[in-house]
Structure formats: C-alpha cells, structure tokens
Coordinates of C-alpha atoms in Angstrom, one line a residue:
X192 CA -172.8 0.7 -18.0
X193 CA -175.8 1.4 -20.2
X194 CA -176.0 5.0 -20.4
X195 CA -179.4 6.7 -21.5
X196 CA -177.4 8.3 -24.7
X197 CA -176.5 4.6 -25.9
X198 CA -180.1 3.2 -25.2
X199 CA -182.3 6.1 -27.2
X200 CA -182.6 5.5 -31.0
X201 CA -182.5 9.2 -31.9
X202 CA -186.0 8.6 -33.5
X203 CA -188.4 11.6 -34.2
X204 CA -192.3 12.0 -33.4
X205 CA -194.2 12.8 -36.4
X206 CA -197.2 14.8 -34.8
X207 CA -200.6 13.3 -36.3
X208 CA -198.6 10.1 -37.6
X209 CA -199.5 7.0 -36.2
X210 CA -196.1 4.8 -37.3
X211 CA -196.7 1.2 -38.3
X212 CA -194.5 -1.5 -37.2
X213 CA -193.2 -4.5 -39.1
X214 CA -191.5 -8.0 -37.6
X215 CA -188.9 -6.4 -36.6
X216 CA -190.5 -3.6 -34.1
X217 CA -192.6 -6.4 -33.1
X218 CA -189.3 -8.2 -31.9
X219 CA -187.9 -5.4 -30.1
X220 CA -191.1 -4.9 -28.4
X221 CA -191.2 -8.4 -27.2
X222 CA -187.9 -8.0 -26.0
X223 CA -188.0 -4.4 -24.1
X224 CA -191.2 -5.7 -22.8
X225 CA -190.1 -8.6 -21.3
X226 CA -187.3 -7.6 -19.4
X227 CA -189.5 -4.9 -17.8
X228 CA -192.0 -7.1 -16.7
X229 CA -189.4 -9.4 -15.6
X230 CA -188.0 -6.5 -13.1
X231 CA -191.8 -6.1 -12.2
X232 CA -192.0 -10.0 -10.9
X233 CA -188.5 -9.3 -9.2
X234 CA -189.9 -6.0 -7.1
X235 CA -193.2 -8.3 -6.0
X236 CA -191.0 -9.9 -3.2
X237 CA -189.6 -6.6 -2.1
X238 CA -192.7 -4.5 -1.7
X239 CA -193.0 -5.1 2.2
X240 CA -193.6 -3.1 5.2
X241 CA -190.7 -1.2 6.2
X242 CA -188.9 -0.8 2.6
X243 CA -188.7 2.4 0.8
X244 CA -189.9 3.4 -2.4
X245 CA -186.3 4.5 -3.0
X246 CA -185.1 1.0 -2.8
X247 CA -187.4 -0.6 -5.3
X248 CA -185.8 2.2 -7.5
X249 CA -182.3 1.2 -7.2
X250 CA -183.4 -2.1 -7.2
X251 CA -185.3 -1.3 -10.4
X252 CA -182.1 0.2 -11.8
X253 CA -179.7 -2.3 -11.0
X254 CA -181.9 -5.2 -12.7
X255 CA -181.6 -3.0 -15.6
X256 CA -178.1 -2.5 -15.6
X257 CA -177.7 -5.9 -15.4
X258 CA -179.6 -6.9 -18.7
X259 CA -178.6 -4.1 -20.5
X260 CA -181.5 -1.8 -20.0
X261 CA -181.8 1.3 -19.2
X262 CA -184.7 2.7 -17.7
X263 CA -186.4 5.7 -19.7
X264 CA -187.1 7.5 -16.8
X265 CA -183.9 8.9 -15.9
X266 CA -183.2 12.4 -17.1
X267 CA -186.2 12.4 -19.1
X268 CA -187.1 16.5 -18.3
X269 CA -184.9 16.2 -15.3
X270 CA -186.8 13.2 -13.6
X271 CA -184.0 11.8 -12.0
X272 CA -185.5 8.2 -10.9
X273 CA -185.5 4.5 -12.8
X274 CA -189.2 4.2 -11.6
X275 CA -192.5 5.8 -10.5
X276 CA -193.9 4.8 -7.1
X277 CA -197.4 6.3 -6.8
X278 CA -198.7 5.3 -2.9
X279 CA -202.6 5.0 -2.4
X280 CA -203.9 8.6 -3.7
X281 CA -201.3 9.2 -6.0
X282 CA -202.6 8.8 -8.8
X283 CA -199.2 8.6 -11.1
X284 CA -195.7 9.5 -11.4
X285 CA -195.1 9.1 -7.7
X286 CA -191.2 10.4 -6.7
X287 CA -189.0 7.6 -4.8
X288 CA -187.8 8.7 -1.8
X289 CA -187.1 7.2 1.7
X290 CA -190.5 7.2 2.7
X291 CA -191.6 3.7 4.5
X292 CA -193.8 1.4 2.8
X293 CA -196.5 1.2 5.9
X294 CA -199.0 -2.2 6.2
X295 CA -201.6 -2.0 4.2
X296 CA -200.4 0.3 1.8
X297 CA -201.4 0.2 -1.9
X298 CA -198.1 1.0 -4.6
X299 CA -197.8 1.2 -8.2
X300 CA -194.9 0.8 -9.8
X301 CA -194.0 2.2 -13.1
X302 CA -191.7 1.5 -15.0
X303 CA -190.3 1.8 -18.9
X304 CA -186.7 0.2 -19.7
X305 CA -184.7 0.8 -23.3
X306 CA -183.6 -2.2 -24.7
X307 CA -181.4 -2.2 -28.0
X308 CA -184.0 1.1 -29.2
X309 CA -187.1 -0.1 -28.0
X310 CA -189.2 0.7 -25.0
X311 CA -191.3 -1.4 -22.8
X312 CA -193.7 0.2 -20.8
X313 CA -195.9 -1.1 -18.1
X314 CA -197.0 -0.4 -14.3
X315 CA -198.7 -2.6 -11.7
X316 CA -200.4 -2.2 -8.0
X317 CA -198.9 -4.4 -5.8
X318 CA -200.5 -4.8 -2.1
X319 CA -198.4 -3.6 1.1
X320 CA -199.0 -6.6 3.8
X321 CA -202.8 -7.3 4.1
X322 CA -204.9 -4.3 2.8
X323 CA -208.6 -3.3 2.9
X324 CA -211.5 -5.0 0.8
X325 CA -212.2 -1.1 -0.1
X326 CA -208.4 -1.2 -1.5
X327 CA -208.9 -4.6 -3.2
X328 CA -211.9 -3.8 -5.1
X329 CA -210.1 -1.1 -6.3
X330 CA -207.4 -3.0 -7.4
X331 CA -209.9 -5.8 -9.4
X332 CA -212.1 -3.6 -10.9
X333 CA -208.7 -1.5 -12.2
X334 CA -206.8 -4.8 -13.7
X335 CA -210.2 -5.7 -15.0
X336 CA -210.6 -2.4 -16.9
X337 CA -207.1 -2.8 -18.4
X338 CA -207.5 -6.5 -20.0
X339 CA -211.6 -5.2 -21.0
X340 CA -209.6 -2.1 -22.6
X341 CA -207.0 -4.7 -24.3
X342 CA -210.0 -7.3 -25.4
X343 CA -211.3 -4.0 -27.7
X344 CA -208.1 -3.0 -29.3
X345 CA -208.5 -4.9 -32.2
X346 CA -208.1 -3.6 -36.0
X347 CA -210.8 -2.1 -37.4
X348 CA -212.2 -0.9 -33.7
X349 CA -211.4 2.5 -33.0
X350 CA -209.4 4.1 -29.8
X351 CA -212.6 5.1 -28.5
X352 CA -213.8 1.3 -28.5
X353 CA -211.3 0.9 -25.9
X354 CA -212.0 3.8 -23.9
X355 CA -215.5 3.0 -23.8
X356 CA -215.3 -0.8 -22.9
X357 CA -213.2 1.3 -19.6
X358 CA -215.6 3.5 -18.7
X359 CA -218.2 1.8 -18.5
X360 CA -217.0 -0.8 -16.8
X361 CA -215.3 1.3 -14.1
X362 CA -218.4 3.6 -13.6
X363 CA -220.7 0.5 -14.0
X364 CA -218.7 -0.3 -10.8
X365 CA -219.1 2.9 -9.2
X366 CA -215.2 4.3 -9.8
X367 CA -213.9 6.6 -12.0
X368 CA -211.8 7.2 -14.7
X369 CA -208.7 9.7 -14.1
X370 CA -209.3 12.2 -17.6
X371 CA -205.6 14.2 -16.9
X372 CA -203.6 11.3 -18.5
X373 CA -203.6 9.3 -21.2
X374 CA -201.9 5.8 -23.0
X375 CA -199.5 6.3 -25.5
X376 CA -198.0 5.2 -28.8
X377 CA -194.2 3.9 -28.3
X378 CA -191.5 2.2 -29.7
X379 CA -188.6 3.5 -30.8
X380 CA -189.6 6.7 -28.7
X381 CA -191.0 6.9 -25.2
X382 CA -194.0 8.7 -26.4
X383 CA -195.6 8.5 -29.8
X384 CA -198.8 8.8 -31.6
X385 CA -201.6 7.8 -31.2
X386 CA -203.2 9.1 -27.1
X387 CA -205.4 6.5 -25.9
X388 CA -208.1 8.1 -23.7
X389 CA -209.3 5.9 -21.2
X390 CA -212.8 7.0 -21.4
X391 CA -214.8 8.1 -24.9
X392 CA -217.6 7.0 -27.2
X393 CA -217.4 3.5 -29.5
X394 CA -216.6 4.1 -32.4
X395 CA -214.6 7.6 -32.5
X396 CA -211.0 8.1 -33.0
X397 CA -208.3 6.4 -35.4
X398 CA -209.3 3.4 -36.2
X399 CA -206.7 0.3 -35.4
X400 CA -204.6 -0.9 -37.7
X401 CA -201.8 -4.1 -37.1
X402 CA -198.8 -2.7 -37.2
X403 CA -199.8 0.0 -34.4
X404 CA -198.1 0.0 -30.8
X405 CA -199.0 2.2 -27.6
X406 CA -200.0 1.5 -24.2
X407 CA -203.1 0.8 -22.4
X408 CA -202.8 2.4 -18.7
X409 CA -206.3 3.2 -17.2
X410 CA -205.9 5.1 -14.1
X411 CA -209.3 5.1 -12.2
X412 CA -210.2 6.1 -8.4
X413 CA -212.1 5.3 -5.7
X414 CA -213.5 8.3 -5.6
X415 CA -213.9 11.4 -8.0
X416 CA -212.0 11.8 -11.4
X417 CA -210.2 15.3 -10.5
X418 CA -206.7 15.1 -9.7
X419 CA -204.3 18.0 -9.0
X420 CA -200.2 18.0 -9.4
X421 CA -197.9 18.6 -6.1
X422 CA -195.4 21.5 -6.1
X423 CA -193.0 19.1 -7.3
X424 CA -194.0 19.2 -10.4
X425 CA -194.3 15.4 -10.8
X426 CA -196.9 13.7 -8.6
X427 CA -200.3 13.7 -9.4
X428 CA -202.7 12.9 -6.3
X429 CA -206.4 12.3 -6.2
X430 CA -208.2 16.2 -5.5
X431 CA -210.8 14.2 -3.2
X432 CA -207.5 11.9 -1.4
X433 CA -209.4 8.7 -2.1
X434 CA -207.4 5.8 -3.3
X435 CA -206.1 5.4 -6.8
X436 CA -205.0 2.5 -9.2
X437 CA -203.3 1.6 -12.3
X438 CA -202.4 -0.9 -14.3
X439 CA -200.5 -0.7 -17.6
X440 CA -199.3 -3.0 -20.8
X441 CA -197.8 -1.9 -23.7
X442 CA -199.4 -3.9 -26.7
X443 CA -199.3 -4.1 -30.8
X444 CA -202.5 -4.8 -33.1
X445 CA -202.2 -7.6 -34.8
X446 CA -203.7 -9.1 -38.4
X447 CA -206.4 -11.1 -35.9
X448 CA -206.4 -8.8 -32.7
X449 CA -203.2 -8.0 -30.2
X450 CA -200.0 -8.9 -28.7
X451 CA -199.0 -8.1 -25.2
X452 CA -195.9 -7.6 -25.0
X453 CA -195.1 -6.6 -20.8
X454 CA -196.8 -9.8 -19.9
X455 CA -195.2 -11.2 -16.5
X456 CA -193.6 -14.3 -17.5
X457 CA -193.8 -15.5 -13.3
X458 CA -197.9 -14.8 -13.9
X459 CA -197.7 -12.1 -11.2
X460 CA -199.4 -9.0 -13.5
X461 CA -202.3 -9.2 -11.2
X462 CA -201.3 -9.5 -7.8
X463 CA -204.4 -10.2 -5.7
X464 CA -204.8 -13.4 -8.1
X465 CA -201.7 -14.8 -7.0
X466 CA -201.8 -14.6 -3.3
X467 CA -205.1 -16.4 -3.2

C-alpha cells in the first residue's frame, strides 16, 4: 500500500521563491497529472442519482492505490478524505459523506494524487442526471474561464494577465469570481509559490517564466462573490446559497506558452461537451 509518508518528497517551500522546473519536473508532472485525470474520467460513470459522495471517495482512493498514488488529501491538517466533493453552493473543499447524490445535482470533484514526488492537481463539475440551463450556464461560462485563464499564462504575461482574462469574462457574463481562494504553485509540494488570483489587473504580479508550475482553479458563482466556511472547518459555501463551479488544471510555462498536464486522456474535462 502507498502510504502518504512514502509518496511526499520531503521538499521545502521557500516563501517568495517561485521554483523553476527542468525536464525532469516536467516528466513527473505529466505523470502525477495523468493518473489523476484518469481517476477523474473513471468517477464520470459513477456520479448518478442515488450514489454518495463517500463512494466516489473510496472509489477515488482505491484507483489510487492501484497505480501507486496516493491522494494528497489524506491527513493533510487532519482532512481525512482522498477527495473534495463540493455539491451546488459549495463553493470548495466539500467533505464526503453518505449524503445522496439527488437528480439534478451539480458536484465537483477535487482531487490531487502523489506520484513518485510529484502532485497532480485538478477538479471538475460533473452534472447529476439532467440539470437546469441556470446550472449549465454556470458550468460553460466556469470551464470557459479556466481554458481563457490557461490561453494567458504564457511567459512574459504576468499572473494578473490571467486573472484578468477571468474576470472579465465571468463578470462580462454576469457571474462572479470567488476572491477567498486562490491557484497555486506545486510540484514536489502540494502547495508552492507563486498564488494565482483569479481576478486582478493585466499586467501586475510575477511575470511568467518556463520552468514555472501551479494551478489554474477559478471558482466563480451564480450569484455574489462572498463565501463563508461551515463549523467544520472545511467546506466553504456560497454566503447568498446560489450555485457554484470549478474547474481546475495544473499547468507548466513553457519556452512558447504551456503544458497541461491533468488533461483527461477519455476527453471528458468538460462534461456538458461530451453528453451532447
């Protein structure tokens, strides 16, 4: 069994030091990423009416286990799931539990395995049965902030380029942008430098260099930005309880632009594309 001891590389964050990766992160990357956006295709034909969130988890965990990956989730501060499942207005980091998947639903799962030192990071909504247009649109407009977000991480654009080209998409289309939580540098850690705001101005923040790696995970609601966090310490829900989104891919900056490394190899990333 891959324990989470044997999966972490003991690396360090260096605050204010954005590391630059060589061939050979870029390998890991691809590799860590892969696997967990192949357990993301394998959830889309569970996520039904009537399963629990808690079974996509163990589901989640076992995939892992059986291509020696171990999810970064569990025991990281005491979380003690493989996955986030965040249901309609959660917003993010959603607990598992034995609650029903009902028709209609809206569920993102998030999840991050460790595979030989290297994390890959990524989340996707995926549709319960047939859902609202209201639910839909939220769900295009969200994917389609991601990939505008990816299309301005290129080197010498800044990480406020990429925020920007969010924003103003998502407001442009009458949403919002969650402000409480932010992308993130990883590779050899969870959770590295540099934050990735998913709102800003073109033009401020570090500038991008190849080399760097972090995730792009725009969160954005139906309604207002404001969010609030449950007693539980975890689960972030929408202040308002309109419906929220997310999508996530961790990516590295290239000589010429990016590399996506959570791609779903199946083609499933966005999920109202495929069931047209």
């Amino acid at each position: 069994m891959v324990t989470y001891v044997a999966a972490n590389s003991g690396a360090k964050r260096m605050p204010g030091v954005i590391p630059l990766h060589g061939e050979e992160g870029f390998a890991g990357m691809r590799k860590a990423g892969r696997v967990t956006a192949e357990a993301l295709d394998m959830l889309t034909s569970y996520v039904l009416p009537g399963v629990t969130t808690a079974e996509l988890d163990r589901l989640a965990f076992e995939f892992g286990q059986d291509h020696n990956a171990f999810p970064a989730t569990l025991f990281y501060k005491g979380y003690r799931h493989s996955t986030c499942t965040s249901i309609n207005h959660v917003v993010c980091h959603g607990i598992p539990s034995d609650r029903a998947l009902r028709e209609g639903d809206i569920v993102n799962i998030d999840l991050t395995y460790i595979v030989d030192g290297w994390h890959g990071d990524s989340s996707r909504m995926y549709p319960v049965g047939e859902i609202s247009r209201k639910a839909e649109r939220l769900i295009e407009v969200t994917h389609e902030c991601l990939m505008r977000g990816i299309e301005a991480a290129v080197p010498g654009n800044t990480t406020g380029d990429i925020g920007a080209a969010i924003q103003r998409f998502a407001e442009a289309e009458r949403m919002s942008v969650v402000r409480d939580f932010v992308g993130h540098g990883l590779g050899q850690l969870f959770h590295d430098e540099p934050n990735i705001l998913h709102f800003g101005t073109p033009g401020m923040g570090p500038e991008l260099k190849p080399g760097m790696i972090f995730t792009i995970e725009p969160m954005i609601n139906l309604g207002r930005p404001q969010v609030k966090i449950l007693n539980d310490g975890w689960t972030a829900v929408t202040r308002d309880r309109t419906l929220s989104a997310q999508f996530e891919h961790s990516i590295g900056i290239t000589e010429t632009g990016n590399e996506i490394f959570t791609a779903s190899p199946a083609g499933l990333f966005n999920p109202l594309t495929t069931r047209r």
